[in-house]
CSV table of C-alpha atoms and ligand atoms in Angstrom, one decimal:
chain,number,residue,atom,x,y,z
A,1,MET,CA,-63.6,-26.3,-70.4
A,2,LYS,CA,-60.3,-24.6,-69.5
A,3,LYS,CA,-60.3,-21.1,-71.1
A,4,ASN,CA,-57.9,-18.9,-73.0
A,5,PHE,CA,-56.7,-15.7,-71.4
A,6,ILE,CA,-57.1,-12.8,-73.8
A,7,GLY,CA,-57.0,-9.1,-73.1
A,8,GLY,CA,-57.3,-9.6,-69.4
A,9,GLU,CA,-60.2,-12.0,-69.5
A,10,TRP,CA,-60.6,-15.8,-69.4
A,11,LEU,CA,-62.6,-16.6,-72.6
A,12,GLU,CA,-64.5,-19.7,-73.7
A,13,SER,CA,-64.5,-20.9,-77.3
A,14,ASP,CA,-66.7,-22.8,-79.6
A,15,HIS,CA,-64.1,-25.6,-80.0
A,16,ALA,CA,-62.1,-27.5,-77.5
A,17,ILE,CA,-59.6,-30.3,-77.4
A,18,ASP,CA,-59.2,-33.3,-75.1
A,19,ASN,CA,-55.9,-33.6,-73.3
A,20,ILE,CA,-55.0,-37.2,-73.0
A,21,ASN,CA,-52.4,-38.8,-70.7
A,22,PRO,CA,-49.8,-40.7,-72.9
A,23,SER,CA,-49.1,-43.1,-70.1
A,24,ASP,CA,-52.8,-44.0,-69.8
A,25,THR,CA,-55.0,-43.1,-72.7
A,26,SER,CA,-58.1,-43.7,-70.6
A,27,ASP,CA,-57.1,-40.8,-68.4
A,28,LEU,CA,-58.6,-37.5,-69.7
A,29,ILE,CA,-56.7,-34.7,-68.1
A,30,GLY,CA,-59.2,-32.0,-69.2
A,31,THR,CA,-60.8,-30.2,-72.0
A,32,TYR,CA,-59.1,-27.1,-73.3
A,33,ALA,CA,-60.6,-24.3,-75.3
A,34,LEU,CA,-59.1,-23.8,-78.8
A,35,ALA,CA,-58.7,-20.2,-79.6
A,36,SER,CA,-60.4,-19.1,-82.9
A,37,ILE,CA,-58.6,-16.9,-85.4
A,38,ALA,CA,-60.7,-14.0,-84.3
A,39,GLN,CA,-59.7,-14.6,-80.7
A,40,THR,CA,-56.1,-14.9,-81.6
A,41,GLN,CA,-56.4,-11.5,-83.4
A,42,GLN,CA,-58.1,-10.1,-80.3
A,43,ALA,CA,-55.1,-11.3,-78.2
A,44,ILE,CA,-52.7,-9.6,-80.6
A,45,ASP,CA,-54.7,-6.4,-80.6
A,46,ALA,CA,-54.8,-6.4,-76.7
A,47,ALA,CA,-51.0,-7.0,-76.6
A,48,HIS,CA,-50.4,-4.2,-79.1
A,49,THR,CA,-52.6,-1.8,-77.1
A,50,ALA,CA,-50.9,-2.7,-73.8
A,51,PHE,CA,-47.3,-2.3,-75.1
A,52,PRO,CA,-46.7,1.4,-74.6
A,53,SER,CA,-47.6,1.4,-71.0
A,54,TRP,CA,-46.0,-2.0,-70.2
A,55,SER,CA,-42.7,-1.1,-71.9
A,56,ARG,CA,-42.6,2.0,-69.7
A,57,SER,CA,-43.7,0.3,-66.5
A,58,PRO,CA,-41.5,0.8,-63.5
A,59,ILE,CA,-38.6,-1.8,-63.5
A,60,GLN,CA,-39.2,-2.5,-59.8
A,61,GLN,CA,-42.8,-3.6,-60.5
A,62,ARG,CA,-41.7,-5.8,-63.4
A,63,SER,CA,-38.8,-7.3,-61.5
A,64,GLU,CA,-41.0,-8.1,-58.5
A,65,MET,CA,-43.8,-9.6,-60.7
A,66,LEU,CA,-41.3,-12.0,-62.4
A,67,ASP,CA,-39.7,-12.9,-59.1
A,68,ASN,CA,-43.2,-13.6,-57.6
A,69,ILE,CA,-44.1,-15.8,-60.5
A,70,GLY,CA,-40.9,-17.7,-60.0
A,71,ASN,CA,-41.6,-18.1,-56.3
A,72,GLU,CA,-45.1,-19.4,-57.0
A,73,ILE,CA,-43.9,-21.9,-59.5
A,74,LEU,CA,-41.3,-23.1,-57.0
A,75,ALA,CA,-43.9,-23.4,-54.2
A,76,ARG,CA,-46.1,-25.5,-56.6
A,77,LYS,CA,-43.3,-27.5,-58.3
A,78,GLN,CA,-44.6,-30.8,-57.1
A,79,GLN,CA,-48.1,-30.2,-58.4
A,80,LEU,CA,-46.9,-28.6,-61.6
A,81,GLY,CA,-44.3,-31.3,-62.2
A,82,GLU,CA,-47.0,-34.0,-61.7
A,83,LEU,CA,-49.4,-32.3,-64.2
A,84,LEU,CA,-46.5,-31.9,-66.7
A,85,SER,CA,-45.5,-35.6,-66.4
A,86,ARG,CA,-49.1,-36.6,-66.7
A,87,GLU,CA,-49.7,-34.8,-69.9
A,88,GLU,CA,-46.2,-35.1,-71.5
A,89,GLY,CA,-45.0,-38.4,-70.3
A,90,LYS,CA,-41.6,-37.6,-68.9
A,91,THR,CA,-41.0,-39.1,-65.5
A,92,LEU,CA,-42.1,-37.4,-62.3
A,93,PRO,CA,-38.6,-36.4,-61.2
A,94,GLU,CA,-38.0,-35.0,-64.7
A,95,GLY,CA,-41.3,-33.1,-64.5
A,96,ILE,CA,-40.6,-31.6,-61.1
A,97,GLY,CA,-37.0,-30.8,-62.3
A,98,GLU,CA,-38.5,-29.0,-65.3
A,99,ALA,CA,-40.9,-27.0,-63.1
A,100,THR,CA,-38.0,-26.0,-60.9
A,101,ARG,CA,-36.0,-24.9,-63.9
A,102,ALA,CA,-38.9,-22.7,-65.0
A,103,ALA,CA,-39.1,-21.1,-61.6
A,104,HIS,CA,-35.4,-20.3,-61.7
A,105,ILE,CA,-35.8,-18.8,-65.1
A,106,PHE,CA,-38.5,-16.4,-64.0
A,107,LYS,CA,-36.4,-15.4,-60.9
A,108,PHE,CA,-33.3,-14.9,-63.1
A,109,PHE,CA,-35.2,-12.5,-65.4
A,110,GLY,CA,-36.8,-10.8,-62.4
A,111,ALA,CA,-33.2,-9.8,-61.4
A,112,GLN,CA,-32.2,-9.2,-65.0
A,113,VAL,CA,-34.8,-6.4,-65.3
A,114,LEU,CA,-32.7,-4.4,-62.9
A,115,ARG,CA,-29.4,-4.9,-64.7
A,116,GLN,CA,-30.1,-2.3,-67.4
A,117,LYS,CA,-27.2,-1.4,-69.6
A,118,GLY,CA,-26.5,1.5,-71.8
A,119,ASP,CA,-23.7,3.4,-73.5
A,120,PHE,CA,-22.7,7.0,-73.5
A,121,PHE,CA,-20.7,8.6,-76.3
A,122,ASP,CA,-19.5,12.0,-77.2
A,123,SER,CA,-20.7,12.9,-80.6
A,124,VAL,CA,-18.1,13.5,-83.3
A,125,ARG,CA,-19.8,16.8,-83.6
A,126,PRO,CA,-19.0,19.2,-80.7
A,127,GLY,CA,-21.6,19.8,-78.0
A,128,ILE,CA,-23.7,16.7,-78.7
A,129,ASP,CA,-24.1,13.7,-76.4
A,130,VAL,CA,-25.1,10.3,-77.7
A,131,THR,CA,-26.8,7.6,-75.6
A,132,VAL,CA,-27.4,4.0,-76.7
A,133,THR,CA,-30.1,2.1,-74.8
A,134,ARG,CA,-32.3,-0.9,-75.4
A,135,THR,CA,-36.1,-1.0,-75.5
A,136,GLY,CA,-38.7,-3.7,-75.9
A,137,VAL,CA,-39.5,-4.7,-79.4
A,138,GLY,CA,-43.3,-4.8,-79.1
A,139,VAL,CA,-45.6,-7.8,-79.3
A,140,ALA,CA,-43.8,-11.1,-79.0
A,141,GLY,CA,-45.5,-14.1,-80.5
A,142,LEU,CA,-44.3,-17.2,-78.8
A,143,ILE,CA,-44.9,-20.6,-80.5
A,144,LEU,CA,-44.0,-23.6,-78.3
A,145,PRO,CA,-43.3,-27.3,-78.7
A,146,TRP,CA,-44.7,-30.1,-76.5
A,147,ASN,CA,-41.5,-31.6,-75.2
A,148,PHE,CA,-40.7,-29.0,-72.5
A,149,PRO,CA,-44.2,-27.8,-71.5
A,150,ILE,CA,-43.0,-25.3,-68.9
A,151,ALA,CA,-39.2,-24.7,-69.2
A,152,ILE,CA,-39.2,-23.5,-72.8
A,153,PRO,CA,-42.3,-21.3,-72.3
A,154,ALA,CA,-40.6,-19.8,-69.3
A,155,TRP,CA,-37.4,-19.0,-71.2
A,156,LYS,CA,-39.4,-17.2,-73.8
A,157,ILE,CA,-42.1,-15.5,-71.7
A,158,ALA,CA,-39.8,-14.3,-68.8
A,159,PRO,CA,-37.3,-12.4,-71.0
A,160,ALA,CA,-40.1,-11.1,-73.2
A,161,LEU,CA,-41.9,-9.6,-70.2
A,162,ALA,CA,-38.7,-8.5,-68.5
A,163,TYR,CA,-37.6,-6.3,-71.4
A,164,GLY,CA,-41.0,-4.7,-71.7
A,165,ASN,CA,-42.7,-6.7,-74.5
A,166,CYS,CA,-46.2,-8.0,-74.5
A,167,VAL,CA,-46.8,-11.7,-75.0
A,168,VAL,CA,-49.1,-13.8,-77.1
A,169,PHE,CA,-48.3,-17.3,-76.0
A,170,LYS,CA,-49.3,-20.4,-78.1
A,171,PRO,CA,-48.5,-23.6,-76.3
A,172,SER,CA,-48.5,-26.9,-78.2
A,173,GLU,CA,-52.0,-28.4,-78.4
A,174,LEU,CA,-50.6,-31.6,-76.9
A,175,VAL,CA,-49.7,-30.0,-73.5
A,176,PRO,CA,-52.2,-27.3,-72.7
A,177,ALA,CA,-52.6,-28.2,-69.0
A,178,THR,CA,-49.1,-27.0,-67.9
A,179,ALA,CA,-49.4,-23.9,-70.0
A,180,HIS,CA,-52.8,-23.1,-68.5
A,181,ALA,CA,-51.6,-23.7,-65.0
A,182,MET,CA,-48.6,-21.4,-65.6
A,183,ALA,CA,-50.9,-18.8,-67.2
A,184,GLU,CA,-53.0,-18.8,-64.0
A,185,ILE,CA,-49.9,-18.1,-62.0
A,186,ILE,CA,-48.8,-15.2,-64.3
A,187,VAL,CA,-52.4,-13.8,-64.2
A,188,ASN,CA,-52.6,-14.1,-60.4
A,189,ALA,CA,-49.3,-12.2,-60.1
A,190,GLY,CA,-51.3,-9.2,-61.3
A,191,ILE,CA,-50.1,-8.9,-64.9
A,192,PRO,CA,-51.9,-5.9,-66.5
A,193,ALA,CA,-54.6,-6.7,-69.1
A,194,GLY,CA,-53.2,-7.4,-72.5
A,195,VAL,CA,-49.6,-7.8,-71.4
A,196,PHE,CA,-49.8,-11.6,-71.3
A,197,ASN,CA,-52.2,-13.6,-73.5
A,198,LEU,CA,-52.7,-17.4,-73.6
A,199,VAL,CA,-54.1,-18.7,-77.0
A,200,MET,CA,-54.3,-22.5,-77.1
A,201,GLY,CA,-54.8,-24.1,-80.4
A,202,HIS,CA,-53.3,-25.4,-83.6
A,203,GLY,CA,-50.4,-24.2,-85.7
A,204,GLU,CA,-52.4,-23.8,-88.9
A,205,SER,CA,-54.9,-21.4,-87.3
A,206,VAL,CA,-53.5,-19.8,-84.1
A,207,GLY,CA,-49.8,-20.1,-85.0
A,208,ALA,CA,-50.3,-18.8,-88.6
A,209,THR,CA,-52.3,-15.8,-87.3
A,210,ILE,CA,-49.5,-14.9,-85.0
A,211,VAL,CA,-46.8,-15.4,-87.6
A,212,ASN,CA,-48.7,-13.3,-90.2
A,213,SER,CA,-50.0,-10.5,-88.1
A,214,PRO,CA,-48.3,-7.1,-88.8
A,215,LYS,CA,-48.8,-6.2,-85.1
A,216,VAL,CA,-46.5,-9.0,-83.9
A,217,GLN,CA,-43.0,-7.6,-84.1
A,218,ALA,CA,-41.1,-10.6,-82.9
A,219,VAL,CA,-41.7,-14.3,-83.3
A,220,SER,CA,-39.9,-16.9,-81.3
A,221,PHE,CA,-40.5,-20.5,-82.3
A,222,THR,CA,-39.2,-23.8,-81.0
A,223,GLY,CA,-40.2,-26.9,-83.0
A,224,SER,CA,-39.6,-28.9,-86.1
A,225,ILE,CA,-37.3,-27.7,-88.9
A,226,LYS,CA,-40.2,-28.0,-91.4
A,227,THR,CA,-42.5,-25.7,-89.5
A,228,GLY,CA,-39.5,-23.4,-88.6
A,229,ARG,CA,-38.8,-22.8,-92.2
A,230,SER,CA,-42.3,-21.8,-93.0
A,231,VAL,CA,-42.5,-19.5,-89.9
A,232,ALA,CA,-39.3,-17.9,-91.1
A,233,ALA,CA,-40.5,-17.4,-94.6
A,234,SER,CA,-43.7,-15.7,-93.5
A,235,ALA,CA,-42.3,-13.6,-90.7
A,236,VAL,CA,-39.3,-12.4,-92.7
A,237,ALA,CA,-41.6,-11.4,-95.6
A,238,ARG,CA,-43.2,-8.9,-93.3
A,239,MET,CA,-39.8,-7.9,-91.7
A,240,ALA,CA,-40.6,-9.3,-88.2
A,241,LYS,CA,-37.7,-10.3,-85.9
A,242,ILE,CA,-37.4,-14.0,-85.7
A,243,GLN,CA,-35.8,-16.6,-83.4
A,244,LEU,CA,-36.0,-20.3,-84.3
A,245,GLU,CA,-34.8,-23.3,-82.4
A,246,MET,CA,-35.3,-26.5,-84.4
A,247,GLY,CA,-33.9,-29.9,-84.7
A,248,GLY,CA,-30.7,-31.7,-83.8
A,249,LYS,CA,-28.9,-34.8,-84.7
A,250,ASN,CA,-26.5,-34.4,-81.8
A,251,PRO,CA,-23.2,-36.4,-81.7
A,252,LEU,CA,-21.7,-37.9,-78.6
A,253,VAL,CA,-18.2,-38.9,-79.3
A,254,VAL,CA,-16.7,-41.6,-77.1
A,255,LEU,CA,-12.9,-42.0,-77.4
A,256,ASP,CA,-10.7,-44.9,-76.5
A,257,ASP,CA,-9.4,-43.2,-73.4
A,258,ALA,CA,-12.9,-42.5,-72.0
A,259,ASP,CA,-14.0,-43.6,-68.6
A,260,LEU,CA,-16.5,-46.3,-69.6
A,261,PRO,CA,-19.1,-45.8,-66.9
A,262,THR,CA,-19.0,-42.0,-67.7
A,263,ALA,CA,-19.5,-42.8,-71.4
A,264,VAL,CA,-22.4,-45.1,-70.7
A,265,ASP,CA,-24.1,-42.6,-68.3
A,266,CYS,CA,-23.8,-39.8,-70.7
A,267,ALA,CA,-25.1,-41.8,-73.6
A,268,VAL,CA,-28.0,-43.3,-71.7
A,269,GLN,CA,-29.1,-40.0,-70.2
A,270,GLY,CA,-28.5,-38.0,-73.4
A,271,ALA,CA,-30.1,-40.5,-75.7
A,272,PHE,CA,-33.0,-42.0,-73.7
A,273,PHE,CA,-34.0,-39.8,-70.8
A,274,SER,CA,-37.2,-37.7,-71.4
A,275,THR,CA,-37.9,-40.6,-73.8
A,276,GLY,CA,-35.3,-39.1,-76.2
A,277,GLN,CA,-37.8,-36.4,-77.0
A,278,ARG,CA,-35.3,-33.5,-76.8
A,279,CYS,CA,-33.8,-31.5,-79.5
A,280,THR,CA,-30.5,-31.9,-77.6
A,281,ALA,CA,-30.7,-35.7,-77.4
A,282,SER,CA,-27.6,-37.7,-78.3
A,283,SER,CA,-28.8,-39.6,-81.3
A,284,ARG,CA,-25.4,-40.4,-82.9
A,285,LEU,CA,-23.0,-42.2,-80.6
A,286,ILE,CA,-19.7,-41.9,-82.4
A,287,VAL,CA,-17.3,-44.4,-80.9
A,288,THR,CA,-13.6,-45.2,-81.7
A,289,ASP,CA,-12.5,-48.7,-82.5
A,290,GLY,CA,-10.6,-49.4,-79.3
A,291,ILE,CA,-13.6,-49.0,-76.9
A,292,HIS,CA,-16.4,-49.8,-79.3
A,293,ASP,CA,-17.2,-53.4,-78.3
A,294,ARG,CA,-16.8,-52.7,-74.6
A,295,PHE,CA,-19.1,-49.6,-74.9
A,296,VAL,CA,-21.8,-51.5,-76.8
A,297,LYS,CA,-21.8,-54.3,-74.4
A,298,ALA,CA,-22.0,-52.0,-71.4
A,299,MET,CA,-24.8,-50.0,-73.1
A,300,VAL,CA,-26.9,-53.1,-73.7
A,301,GLU,CA,-26.4,-54.2,-70.1
A,302,ARG,CA,-27.4,-50.8,-68.8
A,303,MET,CA,-30.4,-50.5,-71.1
A,304,SER,CA,-31.7,-53.8,-70.1
A,305,SER,CA,-32.1,-52.5,-66.5
A,306,LEU,CA,-34.0,-49.4,-67.6
A,307,VAL,CA,-37.7,-49.4,-66.7
A,308,THR,CA,-40.1,-48.2,-69.4
A,309,ASP,CA,-43.5,-47.5,-67.8
A,310,HIS,CA,-46.1,-45.0,-66.6
A,311,ALA,CA,-44.5,-41.6,-66.1
A,312,LEU,CA,-45.9,-41.1,-62.6
A,313,LYS,CA,-44.9,-44.6,-61.3
A,314,ALA,CA,-42.0,-44.7,-58.9
A,315,GLY,CA,-39.0,-46.4,-60.4
A,316,THR,CA,-39.9,-45.6,-64.1
A,317,ASP,CA,-36.8,-44.5,-66.0
A,318,ILE,CA,-38.4,-43.9,-69.3
A,319,GLY,CA,-42.0,-42.7,-69.8
A,320,PRO,CA,-44.2,-43.2,-72.9
A,321,VAL,CA,-43.8,-41.5,-76.2
A,322,ILE,CA,-46.1,-38.4,-76.4
A,323,ASP,CA,-48.7,-39.7,-78.8
A,324,GLN,CA,-49.6,-42.2,-81.6
A,325,ARG,CA,-48.3,-39.9,-84.3
A,326,GLN,CA,-44.8,-39.8,-82.7
A,327,LEU,CA,-44.9,-43.5,-81.9
A,328,ASP,CA,-45.6,-44.2,-85.6
A,329,GLN,CA,-42.7,-42.0,-86.6
A,330,ASP,CA,-40.4,-43.9,-84.1
A,331,LEU,CA,-41.6,-47.3,-85.4
A,332,LYS,CA,-41.1,-46.1,-89.0
A,333,TYR,CA,-37.5,-45.1,-88.3
A,334,LEU,CA,-36.8,-48.4,-86.6
A,335,GLN,CA,-37.9,-50.1,-89.9
A,336,VAL,CA,-35.9,-47.6,-91.9
A,337,GLY,CA,-32.8,-48.5,-89.9
A,338,LEU,CA,-33.3,-52.2,-90.3
A,339,GLY,CA,-33.9,-51.6,-94.0
A,340,GLU,CA,-30.6,-49.7,-94.3
A,341,GLY,CA,-28.7,-52.6,-92.8
A,342,ALA,CA,-28.3,-51.4,-89.2
A,343,ASN,CA,-28.2,-54.0,-86.4
A,344,LEU,CA,-30.8,-53.5,-83.7
A,345,ALA,CA,-28.7,-54.4,-80.7
A,346,TYR,CA,-31.3,-53.7,-78.1
A,347,GLY,CA,-34.9,-52.5,-77.6
A,348,GLY,CA,-37.2,-50.7,-80.0
A,349,GLU,CA,-40.2,-52.8,-78.9
A,350,GLN,CA,-43.7,-51.5,-78.4
A,351,VAL,CA,-44.7,-52.9,-75.0
A,352,ALA,CA,-47.9,-53.2,-73.0
A,353,ARG,CA,-48.1,-52.0,-69.4
A,354,ASP,CA,-50.9,-52.0,-66.8
A,355,ALA,CA,-52.3,-48.8,-68.4
A,356,PRO,CA,-52.8,-48.4,-72.1
A,357,GLY,CA,-50.1,-46.0,-73.3
A,358,PHE,CA,-47.5,-45.3,-76.0
A,359,TYR,CA,-44.7,-47.4,-74.6
A,360,LEU,CA,-41.5,-48.0,-76.6
A,361,THR,CA,-38.4,-49.5,-75.1
A,362,PRO,CA,-35.2,-47.6,-75.8
A,363,ALA,CA,-33.5,-48.8,-78.9
A,364,LEU,CA,-29.8,-49.0,-79.8
A,365,PHE,CA,-28.7,-49.5,-83.4
A,366,THR,CA,-25.1,-50.7,-84.1
A,367,GLU,CA,-23.1,-51.2,-87.3
A,368,THR,CA,-24.5,-48.0,-88.7
A,369,ASP,CA,-22.8,-45.4,-90.8
A,370,ASN,CA,-23.3,-41.7,-90.8
A,371,THR,CA,-25.0,-41.5,-94.3
A,372,MET,CA,-28.0,-43.6,-93.2
A,373,ARG,CA,-31.3,-41.8,-92.8
A,374,ILE,CA,-31.4,-42.8,-89.1
A,375,ASN,CA,-28.2,-40.8,-88.7
A,376,GLN,CA,-29.2,-37.8,-90.7
A,377,GLU,CA,-32.9,-37.2,-89.9
A,378,GLU,CA,-34.2,-36.2,-86.5
A,379,ILE,CA,-36.3,-39.1,-85.1
A,380,PHE,CA,-37.3,-37.4,-81.8
A,381,GLY,CA,-37.7,-40.7,-79.9
A,382,PRO,CA,-35.7,-43.1,-77.7
A,383,ILE,CA,-33.6,-44.3,-80.5
A,384,ALA,CA,-29.8,-43.9,-80.9
A,385,SER,CA,-27.2,-45.3,-83.3
A,386,VAL,CA,-23.6,-46.3,-82.7
A,387,ILE,CA,-21.2,-45.2,-85.5
A,388,ARG,CA,-17.8,-46.9,-85.3
A,389,VAL,CA,-14.8,-44.8,-86.3
A,390,LYS,CA,-11.1,-45.4,-86.3
A,391,ASP,CA,-9.8,-42.4,-84.4
A,392,TYR,CA,-10.5,-38.9,-83.1
A,393,ASP,CA,-10.1,-37.2,-86.5
A,394,GLU,CA,-12.7,-39.4,-88.1
A,395,ALA,CA,-14.9,-39.0,-85.0
A,396,LEU,CA,-14.8,-35.2,-85.3
A,397,ALA,CA,-15.4,-35.2,-89.1
A,398,THR,CA,-18.3,-37.6,-88.7
A,399,ALA,CA,-19.8,-35.5,-85.9
A,400,ASN,CA,-19.7,-32.4,-88.1
A,401,ASP,CA,-21.1,-34.2,-91.2
A,402,THR,CA,-24.7,-33.2,-90.6
A,403,GLU,CA,-27.0,-30.4,-91.5
A,404,PHE,CA,-27.7,-29.8,-87.8
A,405,GLY,CA,-25.5,-28.1,-85.1
A,406,LEU,CA,-27.3,-27.7,-81.8
A,407,SER,CA,-25.6,-29.8,-79.1
A,408,SER,CA,-22.6,-32.1,-79.0
A,409,GLY,CA,-20.4,-34.0,-76.6
A,410,VAL,CA,-17.2,-35.8,-76.2
A,411,VAL,CA,-16.2,-38.4,-73.5
A,412,THR,CA,-12.5,-38.5,-73.0
A,413,THR,CA,-9.8,-38.2,-70.4
A,414,SER,CA,-7.5,-36.3,-72.8
A,415,LEU,CA,-7.2,-32.6,-72.4
A,416,LYS,CA,-5.9,-32.4,-76.0
A,417,TYR,CA,-9.0,-34.0,-77.6
A,418,ALA,CA,-11.4,-32.2,-75.3
A,419,SER,CA,-9.9,-28.8,-76.2
A,420,ASP,CA,-9.8,-29.6,-79.9
A,421,PHE,CA,-13.4,-30.8,-79.8
A,422,LYS,CA,-14.6,-27.6,-78.2
A,423,ARG,CA,-12.8,-25.5,-80.8
A,424,ASN,CA,-13.8,-27.5,-83.9
A,425,ILE,CA,-17.2,-29.0,-83.3
A,426,GLN,CA,-19.8,-27.2,-85.4
A,427,ALA,CA,-22.5,-26.8,-82.8
A,428,GLY,CA,-23.9,-24.1,-80.6
A,429,ILE,CA,-23.2,-26.1,-77.4
A,430,SER,CA,-20.7,-28.7,-76.5
A,431,PHE,CA,-20.2,-30.9,-73.4
A,432,VAL,CA,-17.1,-32.7,-72.2
A,433,ASN,CA,-17.8,-35.8,-70.1
A,434,LEU,CA,-21.5,-34.7,-69.7
A,435,PRO,CA,-24.7,-35.7,-71.5
A,436,THR,CA,-25.6,-33.5,-74.5
A,437,SER,CA,-29.0,-32.6,-72.9
A,438,GLY,CA,-29.8,-30.7,-69.7
A,439,VAL,CA,-28.7,-27.1,-70.1
A,440,ASP,CA,-28.3,-24.4,-67.5
A,441,TYR,CA,-30.7,-21.5,-67.6
A,442,HIS,CA,-28.3,-18.6,-67.1
A,443,VAL,CA,-26.1,-19.1,-70.2
A,444,PRO,CA,-27.0,-18.9,-73.9
A,445,PHE,CA,-28.8,-21.7,-75.6
A,446,GLY,CA,-28.9,-22.2,-79.4
A,447,GLY,CA,-27.3,-23.8,-82.3
A,448,THR,CA,-25.6,-23.4,-85.7
A,449,LYS,CA,-26.3,-24.6,-89.2
A,450,SER,CA,-30.0,-25.7,-89.7
A,451,SER,CA,-30.7,-26.1,-86.0
A,452,SER,CA,-31.2,-22.5,-85.1
A,453,TYR,CA,-31.8,-19.1,-86.6
A,454,GLY,CA,-31.5,-15.6,-85.0
A,455,ALA,CA,-30.3,-14.6,-81.6
A,456,ARG,CA,-29.6,-17.0,-78.7
A,457,GLU,CA,-32.1,-17.8,-76.0
A,458,GLN,CA,-31.6,-17.7,-72.2
A,459,GLY,CA,-29.3,-15.9,-69.9
A,460,GLN,CA,-28.3,-12.3,-70.5
A,461,TYR,CA,-28.0,-13.2,-74.3
A,462,ALA,CA,-31.8,-13.3,-74.4
A,463,GLU,CA,-31.7,-9.5,-74.4
A,464,GLU,CA,-30.5,-9.5,-78.0
A,465,PHE,CA,-33.8,-10.9,-79.4
A,466,TYR,CA,-36.3,-9.2,-77.0
A,467,THR,CA,-34.9,-5.7,-77.3
A,468,THR,CA,-34.0,-3.3,-80.0
A,469,VAL,CA,-31.1,-0.8,-79.8
A,470,LYS,CA,-31.9,2.9,-79.7
A,471,THR,CA,-29.5,5.7,-80.4
A,472,ASP,CA,-30.4,9.2,-79.0
A,473,TYR,CA,-28.5,12.4,-79.8
A,474,THR,CA,-28.8,15.4,-77.5
A,475,ARG,CA,-27.6,19.0,-78.0
A,476,ALA,CA,-27.5,20.7,-74.6
B,1,UN1,C1,-32.2,-29.3,-72.5
B,1,UN1,O1,-31.6,-30.2,-73.1
B,1,UN1,O2,-32.1,-29.1,-71.2
B,1,UN1,O3,-36.6,-28.9,-77.4
B,1,UN1,C2,-33.1,-28.4,-73.1
B,1,UN1,C3,-35.5,-29.1,-76.8
B,1,UN1,C4,-34.6,-28.0,-76.5
B,1,UN1,C5,-34.4,-27.8,-75.1
B,1,UN1,C6,-33.4,-28.7,-74.5
B,1,UN1,N1,-35.2,-26.8,-77.1
B,1,UN1,O4,-35.2,-30.2,-76.6
């Protein structure tokens, strides 16, 4: 049984969970301890106790530690990427790419520790100086989804530690192996007891304990909108700082003047890579009349060449769906779409491969309209819809007609439309002639409307959530 890391020790537990490979359900990756509520509490207590000394620890020490963690992840990116793909189901190149991204994030925040900022003011009263600085918030409770088993944990853990917070890290119970391997790297880098804690387990027990503990001053959550709302309600009720990253129903607008191969590339990558299991996935392909038929034809051609198979097999483009529950949800939405009158132009078939896994071919709906459930609700699978519109203005209005506002994109060769789109799309992120997924690690990440709540993640903007502003007056 792989153990949790609590208060500087690896601890067993009475309960454990089997970690199953979604590409091959006969492959048991390992058995992982489920932290109890008491153990979660113990982790929170340890983090609380460690905070005063960690928040005052020398910045050189913190910087080197984060940089060393980044170097170690980089040195082991192949092995970590393989483990990640084995338990999550994204392809091996995607898994290795994600491990590499996590390494870069740790190294970025290693350097960021040294870029301390502050302000100095004369007081409005004579003889008094005012300094404004930032300090760590306290214990950061980090609650993670399964779809990016190492990148999203890295972009929460690294800034939390960099700015002097102590961490209680709850990975998704579907992907404990990568989390455990990353925790080993963090522990081996010499992190002091209590500063970093790994508590694997379920949301109802471990997650709820973190969210409701008065000793957890900051809660950062990435996951579904439903869980996000309940995390927010509980955490705000006790005045904790919160940061939520939730769903998306991201539009990719394709205009008449688009370069067709670019449009198809962006749509295929954005909608179907990582099996469409990204909150930045392009699930609504909003296409103007003049290019619509050519676009759909080229999409179907390209999709028919995509290989859906075992995540670790060379040549696989699309790995399996994460588990049976998600597969059921995807299949349900395929039925919902058909019931709403959409045309299934390609895919959406549950297929058998050499190994027993959750295989679903990428699906493209056409003849859909934006009011359909398949265009309003997040599916989180390899399913996208084409929405036909007459011109740019209708495309933009349709793109904005959603409760979500995370990512967005436009494919066009017109500077006028590209500029207008960037200004007027209601989303935290926009891409011109690029897929809506696959973000850089050194710039802010987050959305508007129901997609996100609280300060942005990543880059120097991460400081906003993981620090608090302090104003000090001094009379000489
Ligand atoms: C990306 O598109 O590179 O869960 C990152 C998600 C997002 C991360 C997307 N929080 O899909």
